[in-house]
XYZ file of C-alpha atoms in Angstrom:
296
model
C 93.312 126.004 79.444
C 90.996 123.766 77.380
C 88.488 121.356 78.890
C 90.537 118.394 77.651
C 93.684 119.768 79.337
C 91.806 120.300 82.606
C 90.420 116.762 82.459
C 93.903 115.370 81.802
C 95.331 117.366 84.703
C 92.604 116.121 87.069
C 93.241 112.545 85.934
C 96.972 112.927 86.608
C 96.274 114.324 90.060
C 93.867 111.461 90.845
C 96.406 108.868 89.667
C 99.156 110.465 91.737
C 96.891 110.509 94.796
C 96.015 106.852 94.264
C 99.703 105.889 94.015
C 100.456 107.893 97.155
C 97.686 106.140 99.113
C 98.918 102.787 97.837
C 102.419 103.564 99.092
C 100.988 104.675 102.429
C 99.213 101.317 102.852
C 102.466 99.487 102.181
C 104.249 101.763 104.640
C 101.686 100.854 107.286
C 102.588 97.218 106.840
C 99.505 96.133 104.888
C 99.743 93.641 102.080
C 97.219 93.061 99.330
C 94.120 91.616 101.085
C 93.390 88.086 99.910
C 90.004 87.696 101.597
C 87.028 89.864 102.487
C 87.898 89.442 106.170
C 91.407 90.780 105.561
C 89.941 93.777 103.739
C 87.586 94.489 106.645
C 90.503 94.278 109.062
C 92.361 96.974 107.131
C 89.281 99.203 106.864
C 88.480 98.857 110.561
C 92.042 99.547 111.689
C 91.452 103.291 111.734
C 94.863 103.923 110.180
C 93.664 104.396 106.592
C 92.023 107.727 105.805
C 90.117 108.199 102.554
C 88.950 111.358 100.807
C 85.181 111.883 100.634
C 84.301 109.784 97.560
C 86.551 106.863 98.430
C 85.230 106.900 101.980
C 81.738 106.728 100.488
C 82.825 103.630 98.576
C 84.352 102.055 101.693
C 81.122 102.508 103.668
C 79.045 100.963 100.876
C 81.392 97.979 100.495
C 81.348 97.428 104.251
C 77.558 97.459 104.476
C 76.565 95.715 101.222
C 79.028 92.912 100.380
C 76.345 90.852 98.597
C 75.436 93.753 96.291
C 79.110 94.215 95.468
C 79.512 90.501 94.775
C 76.506 90.278 92.463
C 76.510 93.632 90.669
C 78.289 94.989 87.640
C 80.678 97.873 88.149
C 78.012 100.246 86.804
C 75.375 98.887 89.191
C 77.656 99.037 92.232
C 78.772 102.565 91.327
C 75.170 103.727 91.005
C 74.193 102.180 94.338
C 77.236 103.689 96.055
C 76.581 107.095 94.475
C 79.963 107.372 92.749
C 81.474 107.026 89.285
C 82.769 103.602 88.121
C 86.262 105.109 87.916
C 86.103 105.723 91.677
C 85.577 102.006 92.263
C 88.597 101.255 90.090
C 90.738 103.726 92.059
C 89.574 102.176 95.314
C 90.546 98.683 94.108
C 93.952 99.945 92.996
C 94.683 101.318 96.458
C 94.625 97.742 97.717
C 96.900 96.426 94.996
C 94.311 95.214 92.493
C 94.525 96.005 88.798
C 90.836 96.792 88.548
C 87.441 96.389 90.113
C 86.635 92.955 88.677
C 89.664 91.389 90.410
C 88.831 93.201 93.627
C 85.213 92.012 93.366
C 86.440 88.430 93.681
C 86.940 88.976 97.433
C 83.234 89.633 97.805
C 82.160 86.755 95.567
C 84.219 84.288 97.588
C 82.836 85.695 100.828
C 79.214 85.477 99.697
C 79.298 81.935 98.299
C 77.847 80.582 101.506
C 75.042 83.124 101.433
C 73.619 82.477 97.968
C 70.509 80.668 99.298
C 69.614 83.648 101.499
C 70.091 86.005 98.591
C 68.079 83.835 96.252
C 65.278 83.704 98.772
C 65.046 87.465 98.671
C 64.314 87.402 94.920
C 60.592 87.241 94.278
C 58.441 86.944 91.238
C 56.812 90.264 90.442
C 53.511 90.620 92.286
C 50.432 91.698 90.366
C 49.758 94.285 93.088
C 52.473 96.959 93.445
C 51.707 97.582 97.120
C 51.913 93.869 97.915
C 55.185 93.650 95.996
C 56.624 96.480 98.088
C 55.364 94.873 101.316
C 57.016 91.585 100.404
C 60.197 93.474 99.570
C 60.281 95.197 102.961
C 59.569 91.902 104.738
C 62.490 90.351 102.845
C 64.778 93.246 103.800
C 63.776 92.887 107.454
C 64.411 89.145 107.357
C 67.833 89.686 105.784
C 68.702 92.246 108.475
C 67.659 89.894 111.264
C 69.474 87.022 109.574
C 72.788 88.839 109.914
C 72.304 88.896 113.672
C 71.757 85.136 113.714
C 74.817 84.512 111.556
C 77.350 86.860 113.152
C 76.735 88.880 116.268
C 79.135 90.220 118.881
C 77.436 88.901 122.018
C 80.438 89.849 124.171
C 80.066 93.521 123.270
C 76.323 93.333 123.926
C 76.959 91.974 127.434
C 79.508 94.704 128.133
C 77.056 97.362 126.942
C 74.358 95.966 129.225
C 76.706 96.025 132.222
C 77.775 99.604 131.525
C 74.223 100.919 131.083
C 72.976 99.063 134.147
C 75.459 100.948 136.351
C 74.553 104.414 135.055
C 72.673 106.879 137.240
C 70.886 108.282 134.200
C 70.820 107.051 130.609
C 70.682 109.582 127.785
C 69.188 108.056 124.637
C 70.406 109.865 121.515
C 69.472 109.373 117.887
C 68.026 111.510 115.124
C 66.619 111.255 111.619
C 66.210 107.579 110.693
C 67.523 106.458 114.094
C 64.930 108.496 116.007
C 62.149 105.862 115.841
C 64.567 103.383 117.417
C 65.690 105.664 120.252
C 62.118 106.807 120.930
C 60.943 103.239 121.427
C 63.958 102.303 123.551
C 63.440 105.338 125.789
C 59.742 104.530 126.178
C 60.476 100.922 127.093
C 63.151 101.919 129.609
C 60.686 104.301 131.249
C 57.973 101.643 131.381
C 60.449 99.360 133.159
C 61.356 102.023 135.709
C 64.815 102.871 134.333
C 65.537 106.605 134.510
C 66.452 107.991 131.119
C 66.346 111.133 128.980
C 65.264 110.986 125.356
C 67.259 113.664 123.538
C 64.623 114.628 120.978
C 65.922 118.076 119.932
C 62.445 119.623 120.135
C 62.855 123.375 119.616
C 66.519 122.789 118.652
C 67.321 122.192 122.327
C 69.405 119.026 121.963
C 72.620 120.599 123.258
C 70.719 121.952 126.255
C 69.190 118.518 126.865
C 72.642 116.991 127.309
C 73.908 120.024 129.218
C 73.767 118.338 132.628
C 75.297 115.004 131.650
C 78.059 113.815 133.972
C 80.598 111.077 134.535
C 78.134 108.852 136.378
C 75.719 108.887 133.437
C 75.739 106.917 130.211
C 74.717 107.494 126.615
C 72.953 104.992 124.392
C 73.421 106.360 120.877
C 72.065 105.069 117.577
C 73.333 106.340 114.228
C 73.316 105.168 110.609
C 75.112 106.302 107.465
C 75.422 108.861 105.947
C 76.112 110.139 109.517
C 74.901 113.653 108.702
C 72.832 114.228 111.838
C 73.451 116.118 115.061
C 74.138 112.873 116.946
C 77.975 112.940 116.703
C 78.054 116.476 118.128
C 75.872 115.462 121.069
C 77.910 112.355 121.786
C 81.092 114.451 121.622
C 79.713 116.634 124.432
C 79.033 113.550 126.534
C 82.514 112.246 125.794
C 84.107 115.498 126.940
C 82.186 115.252 130.214
C 83.445 111.714 130.860
C 80.077 109.998 130.473
C 80.192 106.364 129.339
C 79.037 105.841 125.773
C 77.605 102.795 123.988
C 76.593 102.904 120.352
C 74.569 100.978 117.807
C 75.799 101.906 114.335
C 76.336 100.324 110.933
C 80.057 100.496 110.173
C 83.485 101.216 111.539
C 83.380 104.513 109.598
C 80.754 105.976 111.903
C 82.099 109.062 113.715
C 80.618 107.605 116.913
C 83.007 104.659 116.981
C 86.015 106.648 118.201
C 83.863 108.306 120.883
C 82.354 105.086 122.219
C 83.434 102.807 125.030
C 81.671 99.956 123.242
C 79.863 99.760 119.926
C 77.830 97.193 118.043
C 77.565 96.873 114.280
C 74.010 96.434 112.996
C 73.556 96.621 109.224
C 70.037 97.020 107.853
C 69.016 95.849 104.379
C 66.900 98.012 102.121
C 64.283 97.600 99.432
C 63.565 100.180 96.740
C 65.544 102.760 98.697
C 63.742 102.140 102.010
C 65.807 100.627 104.806
C 64.547 98.258 107.462
C 64.852 99.017 111.192
C 64.051 95.479 112.323
C 67.555 94.468 113.427
C 68.249 97.770 115.202
C 65.039 97.479 117.193
C 65.743 93.842 118.055
C 69.250 94.617 119.326
C 67.985 97.693 121.169
C 65.291 95.711 122.923
C 67.847 93.083 123.935
C 69.868 95.894 125.519
C 66.826 97.174 127.405
C 65.939 93.681 128.599
C 69.492 93.120 129.797
C 69.630 96.436 131.667
C 66.313 95.800 133.419
C 67.399 92.296 134.369
C 70.723 93.493 135.821
C 69.030 96.208 137.855
C 66.525 93.818 139.434
C 69.075 91.156 140.411
C-alpha cells in the first residue's frame, strides 16, 4: 500500500471516529454549545471520553481560554502540542464546521478580560533577565487574579471541615506540585497539626501511605499532564476509605473521580515556566482554616 493510500485510509478512519463521537454527544442529550460556560459543562460532565490527542486539546482549552481566544489555529495547536487538524476535529465533535467558528465561544467569554490580558503585555526589556522576571510576575498576578474573579469558596470551606476532623493528614504531590505540598506540610507541622509528607524518598511512597485508614485524610495536589505517581497513591487512600481533598487544574485530572471535594486552580505560565502563586495561596488558606477549626 502506498503512502498516499495509507494517509487516505487514516483520514477516513479519523473522520468516521469524529462522526461517531458527534453522534454519541447527541445521544447523550447534548446540543451544540452556544457559550463557553455550556462547553465547560459538557466537558466537566464526565460522560464524554476523548482519545489521547483530543483529550490533550480539551485540557488545554479548559486551562487557557484566553490563549485560545487570541491565537491563530497554528499558534493554539503549537501551544496544545497537537496538529491544527486535531483542533478542527475537536470543534466538529461539538457541531462546529471548523475551529474559527468554535473559537468564537472563547472570544465572547474573554471580552470582559481584555484589560487583564493587555496588562500582561510588556514592552521588551533591555535586560533579558529582567524581562523574564517581569513575565513571571505577570503570570503570578494572572493566576491570583483568577481566584479573585471566580473561586469556589463553598468547596474550600468543605475541604477545611473535612481536613480538620482527620486524625492524620497525608499530604501528597510530586514533580511540579511537590514544592506546594512540602510547604503545606511544613506549615501544618509548625501549627501543631499532625501530618505525613509523602515525599517518595527511596521510592517508598506506597509504603508511606501503607498505614492510611478511614479516619485519616489526604490533601493532594496535582497538575497536568498528570503523569506523576500521585494518582496511584490517592487510589490507595481511596480504597482504604480515607477522605480525599484535591487541588488540581481541570476536571480531566484523574484525581477528580477519587476525591470527596476538589478545587480548580489554574496557573498561568511565561516562556514555558508556570507560576505556583495561586496554588500556594489556596493551600495556605486551607492550612489556616484547618488550624482555626482545630483551636475553636
